[in-house]
Amino acid sequence: MTGRDALAAETPPVKAPGADHDGMVERRGAGLWLTHLGLIVGLLFIFFPIWLAFVASTISQPEIARPPMPLLPGDQFIENYTRALTSGINAPVALMLGNSLVMALGIAFGKIAISLLSAFAIVYFRFPGRQLFFWLIFLTLMLPVEVRIVPTYEVVAGFGMLNSYSGLIFPLIASATATFLFRQFFMTVPDELAEAARVDGARPMRFFFDILLPMSRTNIAALFVILFIYGWNQYLWPLLITTDPSMNTIVMGIKQMFPSGDDIADWPVIMATSILAMIPPVIVVVGMQRLFIRGLVESEK
Amino acid sequence: MATLSLRDVKKRFGKTEVIHGVNIDIEEGEFIVIVGPSGCGKSTLLRMVAGLETVTSGEIAIDGARVNEKEPMDRDIAMVFQNYALYPHMSVFDNMAYGLKIAGTPKGEIAERVEQAADLLQIRDFLARKPRELSGGQRQRVAMGRAIVRKPAVFLFDEPLSNLDAKLRVQMRLEIRQLQRELGVTSLYVTHDQVEAMTMADRMIVMNAGHADQIGAPLEVYSNPATEFVAGFIGSPPTNFFEAGGRGRIGVRPEHLSIVEGAGAGQLGATVANAEPLGAETLVHVRLENGSLLTVRQDGAAPIPAEGTGIGLAWDGRHEMRFG
């Protein structure tokens, strides 16, 4: 038993708040308004820094430097964003966005493809060392990227993949989590389905593409969202292996924009870049919201 | 249409032998039911014929050709699974067409054959639906349809009706039988339900712990069971077994026992435990002196003795069944 379990076991059960009421959905009148008020205040609290960043990206450098900072957008929107996208500070932001997009998509698709295939192998084939391989994959869950970053760098440098998309993508592509997730999902697929496909004449890969893959689509969508954001937010790895500014990704690029020594920070451009960096993940999450939530909540029968 | 023969077919999982040598020759178009309690190896036997389980020893031949080493798809069989095993993301049409599509059948022919099968099974209106939008009975039909469109040499059914409610089960069992007669395809049908076995089979294989205890036509098996197991398993309510006056253990079917009024009358004394009037017939449960319960099946119109009365049991010696 871990310490946390022991603690949980000793804590007396706490009555769920609102247990005496008819439940949250049924609540009417003042309670409803209070709930909404609480949520709105919370939302404003969270949203405020983002709003400030947006405001800062639409005004000029002197306006930012001279307190108090305005709370309403200024008139420099187009200029600041054009400057950020086309020239940036070290590299044009448009280029960095493109790099990030390639890396995030590469990692998301690569991870999904590899983990689908390895989960397929582990669940549907009996080969010597099957369990061993599964536990080896599982073991990598316990090693964070930072632990193996030096040897990985060595390998990538040895292959001459520094400052390249393959160097950005391949080392991050293996995923124990996704393999594990697909393994669990495949194990819930009835054996009879695989047998029916066998009787129908489907070879293993045909079964994989025609039946297993379409059945996993909600899981794949959910995973895609998570992995895209994971790839998009990579910081340490791109920082290590991209020395050429034209290969910088956006998340590390923002940090690179910060002035060193006595340089003056171009805050409007940095803020515009930050806002731009948020847009693709937001699009992915909002665009795939329905599939994403379905993938997390329900398992298709 | 094809013949199917099993020659001393055995199956071992590790060191445990679960099927101890089954022999049968199945004629073209014959409907064979494999019946037995759960764990008797009936499904394993079917799966060996399907090619989903390897054959440890012996030989399985379809139309005289050994198929032991062949993949399921190369055996010219089609199988209906217990849980239907329909592909959940495909429409009914695609479910039925999938096997043909893999075999590379031209599109026009696929559509024609699927529609033909759909008409036969009256599921034409559902062709565009997904399996989850269908009821249990409709799913069952789709599973049948998927087997029919392939025009296989042998149909294999693995307890196809066990997930349906009682009424639908009776209806489907008639339909399956009728369909099989129309198509004339050799069939192997696994069930644990002896009523299904009795009503559907041309011949049945009664399995008991990995042995084929008896192979024969339903009525032949019913009236001349080869073993005590078969006598007890086939027939509902089951055969009564008891010791009768120093003549050893005998079995008598419930309908062959009759109640004679008055204690001491008949060949055996008993007391009435309770009675179940079913309308057309009444099942009277009686308790022997040694405490064991027997069942007597009598006509619904016959008088029902009150609980606790002492009665005598009589039967014709011709109906006694003895097993070594």
Coordinates of N, CA, C and O in Angstrom, one line a residue, chain A residues 57-179:
Chain A
S57 N -0.1 43.0 -27.4 CA 0.3 42.7 -28.8 C -0.3 43.7 -29.8 O -0.1 43.6 -31.0
T58 N -1.2 44.6 -29.3 CA -1.8 45.6 -30.2 C -1.4 47.0 -29.9 O -2.0 47.9 -30.5
I59 N -0.5 47.2 -29.0 CA 0.0 48.6 -28.7 C 1.5 48.7 -29.0 O 2.1 47.7 -29.4
S60 N 2.0 49.9 -28.9 CA 3.4 50.1 -29.3 C 4.3 49.9 -28.0 O 3.9 49.9 -26.9
Q61 N 5.6 49.7 -28.3 CA 6.6 49.4 -27.3 C 6.5 50.5 -26.2 O 6.4 50.1 -25.0
P62 N 6.5 51.8 -26.5 CA 6.5 52.8 -25.4 C 5.3 52.7 -24.5 O 5.4 52.9 -23.3
E63 N 4.1 52.4 -25.1 CA 2.9 52.3 -24.3 C 3.0 51.1 -23.3 O 2.5 51.2 -22.2
I64 N 3.7 50.0 -23.6 CA 3.9 48.9 -22.7 C 4.9 49.4 -21.6 O 4.6 49.1 -20.4
A65 N 5.9 50.1 -22.0 CA 7.0 50.4 -21.0 C 6.5 51.4 -20.0 O 7.0 51.5 -18.9
R66 N 5.5 52.2 -20.4 CA 5.0 53.3 -19.5 C 3.8 52.9 -18.7 O 2.7 52.8 -19.2
P67 N 4.0 52.6 -17.4 CA 2.8 52.2 -16.6 C 1.9 53.4 -16.4 O 2.3 54.6 -16.4
P68 N 0.6 53.2 -16.2 CA -0.1 51.9 -16.2 C -0.3 51.4 -17.6 O -0.5 52.2 -18.5
M69 N -0.4 50.1 -17.7 CA -0.6 49.5 -19.0 C -2.1 49.6 -19.4 O -2.9 49.4 -18.5
P70 N -2.4 50.0 -20.6 CA -3.8 50.1 -21.0 C -4.5 48.7 -20.9 O -3.8 47.7 -21.1
L71 N -5.8 48.7 -20.7 CA -6.5 47.5 -20.7 C -7.4 47.3 -21.9 O -8.1 46.3 -22.0
L72 N -7.3 48.2 -22.8 CA -8.1 48.0 -24.1 C -7.1 48.0 -25.2 O -6.1 48.6 -25.2
P73 N -7.5 47.2 -26.3 CA -6.6 47.0 -27.4 C -6.2 48.3 -28.1 O -7.0 49.3 -28.1
G74 N -5.0 48.4 -28.6 CA -4.6 49.7 -29.3 C -4.7 49.6 -30.8 O -5.5 48.7 -31.2
D75 N -4.0 50.4 -31.5 CA -4.2 50.4 -33.0 C -3.1 49.8 -33.8 O -3.0 49.9 -35.0
Q76 N -2.1 49.1 -33.0 CA -1.0 48.6 -33.7 C -1.1 47.1 -34.1 O -0.1 46.4 -34.4
F77 N -2.3 46.6 -34.0 CA -2.6 45.2 -34.2 C -1.9 44.7 -35.5 O -1.1 43.8 -35.5
I78 N -2.3 45.3 -36.7 CA -1.8 44.8 -38.0 C -0.3 44.9 -38.1 O 0.4 43.9 -38.5
E79 N 0.2 46.0 -37.6 CA 1.7 46.2 -37.7 C 2.4 45.2 -36.9 O 3.4 44.6 -37.4
N80 N 2.0 45.0 -35.6 CA 2.8 44.1 -34.8 C 2.7 42.7 -35.3 O 3.7 42.0 -35.3
Y81 N 1.5 42.3 -35.7 CA 1.4 40.9 -36.2 C 2.1 40.7 -37.5 O 2.7 39.6 -37.7
T82 N 2.1 41.7 -38.4 CA 2.8 41.5 -39.6 C 4.3 41.4 -39.4 O 5.0 40.6 -39.9
R83 N 4.7 42.3 -38.4 CA 6.2 42.3 -38.1 C 6.6 40.9 -37.5 O 7.6 40.3 -37.9
A84 N 5.7 40.4 -36.6 CA 6.0 39.1 -36.0 C 6.1 38.0 -37.0 O 7.1 37.2 -37.1
L85 N 5.0 38.0 -37.9 CA 4.9 36.8 -38.8 C 6.1 36.9 -39.9 O 6.6 35.8 -40.2
T86 N 6.4 38.1 -40.3 CA 7.3 38.1 -41.5 C 8.8 38.2 -41.0 O 9.7 37.6 -41.7
S87 N 9.1 38.9 -39.9 CA 10.5 39.0 -39.6 C 10.8 38.5 -38.2 O 11.8 37.9 -38.0
G88 N 9.9 38.7 -37.3 CA 10.1 38.2 -35.9 C 11.3 38.8 -35.3 O 11.7 40.0 -35.6
I89 N 12.1 38.1 -34.5 CA 13.3 38.6 -33.9 C 14.5 37.8 -34.3 O 15.4 38.4 -35.0
N90 N 14.4 36.5 -34.1 CA 15.5 35.7 -34.6 C 15.1 35.1 -36.0 O 16.0 34.9 -36.9
A91 N 13.8 34.7 -36.1 CA 13.3 34.1 -37.3 C 11.9 34.5 -37.4 O 11.2 34.7 -36.4
P92 N 11.4 34.5 -38.7 CA 10.0 34.9 -38.8 C 9.1 33.9 -38.1 O 9.3 32.7 -38.1
V93 N 8.0 34.4 -37.4 CA 7.1 33.6 -36.7 C 6.4 32.6 -37.5 O 6.1 31.4 -37.2
A94 N 6.1 33.0 -38.8 CA 5.4 32.1 -39.7 C 6.2 30.9 -39.9 O 5.7 29.7 -39.9
L95 N 7.5 31.0 -40.0 CA 8.4 29.9 -40.2 C 8.4 29.0 -39.0 O 8.3 27.8 -39.1
M96 N 8.4 29.6 -37.8 CA 8.5 28.8 -36.6 C 7.1 28.1 -36.4 O 7.1 27.0 -35.9
L97 N 6.0 28.8 -36.7 CA 4.7 28.1 -36.7 C 4.7 26.9 -37.5 O 4.2 25.8 -37.2
G98 N 5.3 27.1 -38.8 CA 5.3 25.9 -39.7 C 6.2 24.8 -39.1 O 5.7 23.6 -39.1
N99 N 7.3 25.1 -38.5 CA 8.1 24.1 -37.9 C 7.4 23.4 -36.8 O 7.4 22.2 -36.7
S100 N 6.7 24.2 -35.9 CA 6.0 23.6 -34.8 C 4.9 22.7 -35.4 O 4.6 21.6 -34.8
L101 N 4.2 23.1 -36.4 CA 3.1 22.3 -37.0 C 3.7 21.0 -37.5 O 3.1 19.9 -37.2
V102 N 4.7 21.0 -38.2 CA 5.3 19.8 -38.8 C 5.7 18.9 -37.6 O 5.4 17.7 -37.6
M103 N 6.3 19.5 -36.6 CA 6.8 18.6 -35.5 C 5.6 18.0 -34.7 O 5.5 16.8 -34.5
A104 N 4.6 18.9 -34.4 CA 3.5 18.4 -33.6 C 2.7 17.3 -34.4 O 2.3 16.3 -33.9
L105 N 2.4 17.6 -35.7 CA 1.7 16.6 -36.5 C 2.5 15.3 -36.6 O 2.0 14.2 -36.5
G106 N 3.8 15.5 -36.9 CA 4.7 14.3 -37.0 C 4.7 13.5 -35.8 O 4.6 12.3 -35.8
I107 N 4.8 14.1 -34.6 CA 4.8 13.4 -33.4 C 3.4 12.7 -33.1 O 3.4 11.5 -32.8
A108 N 2.4 13.5 -33.4 CA 1.0 12.9 -33.1 C 0.8 11.7 -34.0 O 0.4 10.6 -33.6
F109 N 1.0 11.9 -35.3 CA 0.7 10.8 -36.2 C 1.7 9.6 -36.0 O 1.3 8.5 -36.1
G110 N 2.9 10.0 -35.8 CA 3.9 8.9 -35.6 C 3.6 8.1 -34.4 O 3.6 6.9 -34.5
K111 N 3.3 8.8 -33.3 CA 3.0 8.1 -32.1 C 1.8 7.2 -32.2 O 1.8 6.0 -31.8
I112 N 0.8 7.7 -32.9 CA -0.4 7.0 -33.1 C -0.2 5.7 -33.9 O -0.6 4.6 -33.6
A113 N 0.5 5.9 -35.0 CA 0.8 4.8 -35.9 C 1.6 3.7 -35.2 O 1.3 2.5 -35.3
I114 N 2.7 4.1 -34.6 CA 3.6 3.2 -33.9 C 2.9 2.5 -32.8 O 2.9 1.2 -32.6
S115 N 2.1 3.2 -32.0 CA 1.5 2.6 -30.8 C 0.4 1.7 -31.2 O 0.1 0.6 -30.6
L116 N -0.4 2.1 -32.3 CA -1.4 1.2 -32.8 C -0.8 -0.2 -33.2 O -1.3 -1.2 -32.9
L117 N 0.3 -0.1 -34.0 CA 0.9 -1.3 -34.5 C 1.4 -2.1 -33.4 O 1.3 -3.4 -33.4
S118 N 2.1 -1.5 -32.4 CA 2.7 -2.3 -31.4 C 1.6 -2.9 -30.5 O 1.7 -4.1 -30.1
A119 N 0.5 -2.2 -30.2 CA -0.6 -2.7 -29.4 C -1.2 -3.9 -30.2 O -1.5 -4.9 -29.6
F120 N -1.4 -3.7 -31.5 CA -1.9 -4.8 -32.4 C -1.1 -6.1 -32.2 O -1.6 -7.2 -32.0
A121 N 0.2 -5.9 -32.3 CA 1.2 -7.0 -32.2 C 1.0 -7.7 -30.9 O 0.9 -8.9 -30.8
I122 N 1.0 -6.9 -29.8 CA 1.0 -7.5 -28.5 C -0.3 -8.2 -28.2 O -0.3 -9.2 -27.5
V123 N -1.4 -7.6 -28.6 CA -2.7 -8.2 -28.3 C -3.1 -9.4 -29.2 O -3.6 -10.4 -28.7
Y124 N -2.8 -9.3 -30.5 CA -3.3 -10.3 -31.4 C -2.3 -11.4 -31.9 O -2.7 -12.3 -32.6
F125 N -1.0 -11.3 -31.5 CA -0.1 -12.3 -32.0 C 0.6 -13.0 -30.8 O 0.9 -12.3 -29.8
R126 N 0.8 -14.3 -30.9 CA 1.5 -15.0 -29.9 C 2.9 -15.2 -30.4 O 3.1 -16.0 -31.3
F127 N 3.9 -14.4 -29.9 CA 5.2 -14.6 -30.3 C 6.1 -14.7 -29.1 O 5.8 -14.2 -28.1
P128 N 7.3 -15.4 -29.2 CA 8.1 -15.5 -28.1 C 8.6 -14.1 -27.6 O 8.9 -13.3 -28.4
G129 N 8.5 -13.9 -26.3 CA 9.0 -12.7 -25.7 C 7.9 -11.6 -25.8 O 8.2 -10.4 -25.6
R130 N 6.7 -12.0 -26.0 CA 5.6 -11.0 -26.2 C 5.4 -10.2 -24.9 O 5.4 -9.0 -24.9
Q131 N 5.4 -10.9 -23.7 CA 5.2 -10.2 -22.5 C 6.5 -9.4 -22.2 O 6.3 -8.2 -21.7
L132 N 7.6 -9.9 -22.5 CA 8.9 -9.2 -22.3 C 8.8 -7.8 -23.0 O 9.1 -6.8 -22.4
F133 N 8.4 -7.9 -24.3 CA 8.4 -6.7 -25.1 C 7.4 -5.7 -24.5 O 7.6 -4.5 -24.4
F134 N 6.2 -6.2 -24.1 CA 5.2 -5.3 -23.5 C 5.8 -4.6 -22.3 O 5.7 -3.4 -22.1
W135 N 6.5 -5.4 -21.4 CA 7.0 -4.7 -20.2 C 8.1 -3.8 -20.5 O 8.3 -2.8 -19.8
L136 N 8.9 -4.1 -21.5 CA 10.0 -3.2 -22.0 C 9.4 -1.8 -22.4 O 9.8 -0.8 -22.0
I137 N 8.3 -1.9 -23.2 CA 7.6 -0.7 -23.6 C 7.1 0.0 -22.4 O 7.2 1.2 -22.2
F138 N 6.5 -0.8 -21.5 CA 5.9 -0.2 -20.3 C 6.9 0.5 -19.4 O 6.7 1.6 -18.8
L139 N 8.1 -0.1 -19.4 CA 9.2 0.5 -18.6 C 9.5 1.9 -19.0 O 9.9 2.7 -18.1
T140 N 9.5 2.1 -20.3 CA 9.9 3.5 -20.8 C 9.0 4.6 -20.2 O 9.3 5.7 -20.2
L141 N 7.8 4.2 -19.8 CA 6.9 5.1 -19.1 C 7.5 5.8 -17.9 O 7.2 6.9 -17.5
M142 N 8.4 5.0 -17.3 CA 9.0 5.4 -16.0 C 10.2 6.3 -16.2 O 10.8 6.7 -15.2
L143 N 10.7 6.4 -17.4 CA 11.8 7.2 -17.7 C 11.4 8.5 -18.4 O 11.0 8.5 -19.5
P144 N 11.4 9.6 -17.7 CA 11.0 10.9 -18.3 C 12.1 11.3 -19.4 O 13.2 10.8 -19.3
V145 N 11.7 12.1 -20.3 CA 12.6 12.5 -21.4 C 13.9 13.0 -20.9 O 14.9 12.7 -21.5
E146 N 13.8 13.8 -19.9 CA 15.0 14.5 -19.4 C 16.1 13.5 -19.0 O 17.3 13.8 -19.1
V147 N 15.7 12.3 -18.5 CA 16.7 11.3 -18.0 C 17.5 10.8 -19.2 O 18.7 10.6 -19.1
R148 N 16.8 10.6 -20.4 CA 17.5 10.0 -21.5 C 17.9 11.0 -22.5 O 18.2 10.6 -23.7
I149 N 17.9 12.2 -22.2 CA 18.1 13.3 -23.2 C 19.5 13.3 -23.7 O 19.7 13.5 -24.9
V150 N 20.5 13.1 -22.8 CA 21.9 13.1 -23.3 C 22.2 12.0 -24.2 O 22.7 12.3 -25.3
P151 N 21.9 10.7 -23.9 CA 22.2 9.7 -24.9 C 21.4 9.9 -26.1 O 21.9 9.6 -27.2
T152 N 20.1 10.3 -26.0 CA 19.3 10.5 -27.2 C 20.0 11.6 -28.1 O 20.1 11.4 -29.3
Y153 N 20.5 12.7 -27.5 CA 21.1 13.7 -28.2 C 22.3 13.1 -29.0 O 22.5 13.4 -30.2
E154 N 23.1 12.3 -28.3 CA 24.3 11.7 -28.9 C 23.9 10.9 -30.1 O 24.5 11.0 -31.2
V155 N 22.8 10.1 -30.0 CA 22.4 9.3 -31.1 C 21.9 10.1 -32.3 O 22.3 9.9 -33.4
V156 N 21.1 11.1 -32.0 CA 20.6 12.0 -33.0 C 21.7 12.7 -33.7 O 21.8 12.8 -35.0
A157 N 22.7 13.2 -32.9 CA 23.8 13.9 -33.5 C 24.6 12.9 -34.4 O 25.1 13.3 -35.5
G158 N 24.8 11.7 -33.9 CA 25.5 10.7 -34.7 C 24.9 10.4 -36.0 O 25.5 10.2 -37.0
F159 N 23.5 10.5 -36.1 CA 22.8 10.3 -37.4 C 22.8 11.5 -38.2 O 22.2 11.5 -39.3
G160 N 23.4 12.6 -37.7 CA 23.4 13.9 -38.5 C 22.0 14.5 -38.6 O 21.7 15.0 -39.6
M161 N 21.2 14.3 -37.6 CA 19.8 14.8 -37.6 C 19.6 16.1 -36.9 O 18.5 16.5 -36.7
L162 N 20.7 16.7 -36.4 CA 20.5 18.0 -35.7 C 20.0 19.0 -36.8 O 20.3 18.9 -38.0
N163 N 19.2 19.9 -36.3 CA 18.6 20.9 -37.2 C 17.8 20.3 -38.3 O 17.9 20.7 -39.5
S164 N 17.0 19.2 -38.0 CA 16.2 18.7 -39.1 C 14.8 18.2 -38.5 O 14.7 18.0 -37.3
Y165 N 13.8 18.1 -39.3 CA 12.5 17.7 -38.8 C 12.6 16.3 -38.3 O 12.0 16.0 -37.3
S166 N 13.4 15.4 -38.9 CA 13.5 14.0 -38.4 C 14.1 14.0 -37.0 O 13.7 13.2 -36.2
G167 N 15.1 14.9 -36.8 CA 15.7 15.0 -35.5 C 14.7 15.5 -34.4 O 14.7 15.0 -33.3
L168 N 13.8 16.3 -34.9 CA 12.8 16.9 -34.0 C 11.7 15.8 -33.6 O 11.2 15.8 -32.5
I169 N 11.4 15.0 -34.6 CA 10.2 14.1 -34.5 C 10.6 12.7 -34.0 O 10.1 12.3 -33.0
F170 N 11.5 12.1 -34.6 CA 11.7 10.6 -34.4 C 12.0 10.3 -32.9 O 11.4 9.3 -32.4
P171 N 12.9 11.0 -32.2 CA 13.2 10.6 -30.8 C 12.0 10.7 -29.9 O 11.9 10.1 -28.9
L172 N 10.9 11.4 -30.3 CA 9.8 11.6 -29.4 C 8.6 10.7 -29.8 O 7.5 10.8 -29.2
I173 N 8.8 9.9 -30.8 CA 7.7 9.2 -31.4 C 7.2 8.0 -30.7 O 6.0 7.6 -30.7
A174 N 8.1 7.3 -30.0 CA 7.7 6.1 -29.3 C 6.9 6.5 -28.1 O 7.2 7.4 -27.4
S175 N 5.7 5.8 -27.9 CA 4.9 6.2 -26.8 C 4.4 5.0 -26.0 O 3.5 4.2 -26.6
A176 N 4.8 4.8 -24.8 CA 4.3 3.7 -24.0 C 2.9 4.0 -23.6 O 2.0 3.1 -23.6
T177 N 2.5 5.3 -23.3 CA 1.2 5.6 -22.9 C 0.2 5.2 -24.0 O -0.8 4.5 -23.7
A178 N 0.4 5.6 -25.2 CA -0.5 5.3 -26.3 C -0.6 3.8 -26.6 O -1.6 3.3 -26.8
T179 N 0.6 3.2 -26.5 CA 0.6 1.7 -26.7 C -0.3 1.0 -25.7 O -1.1 0.2 -26.0

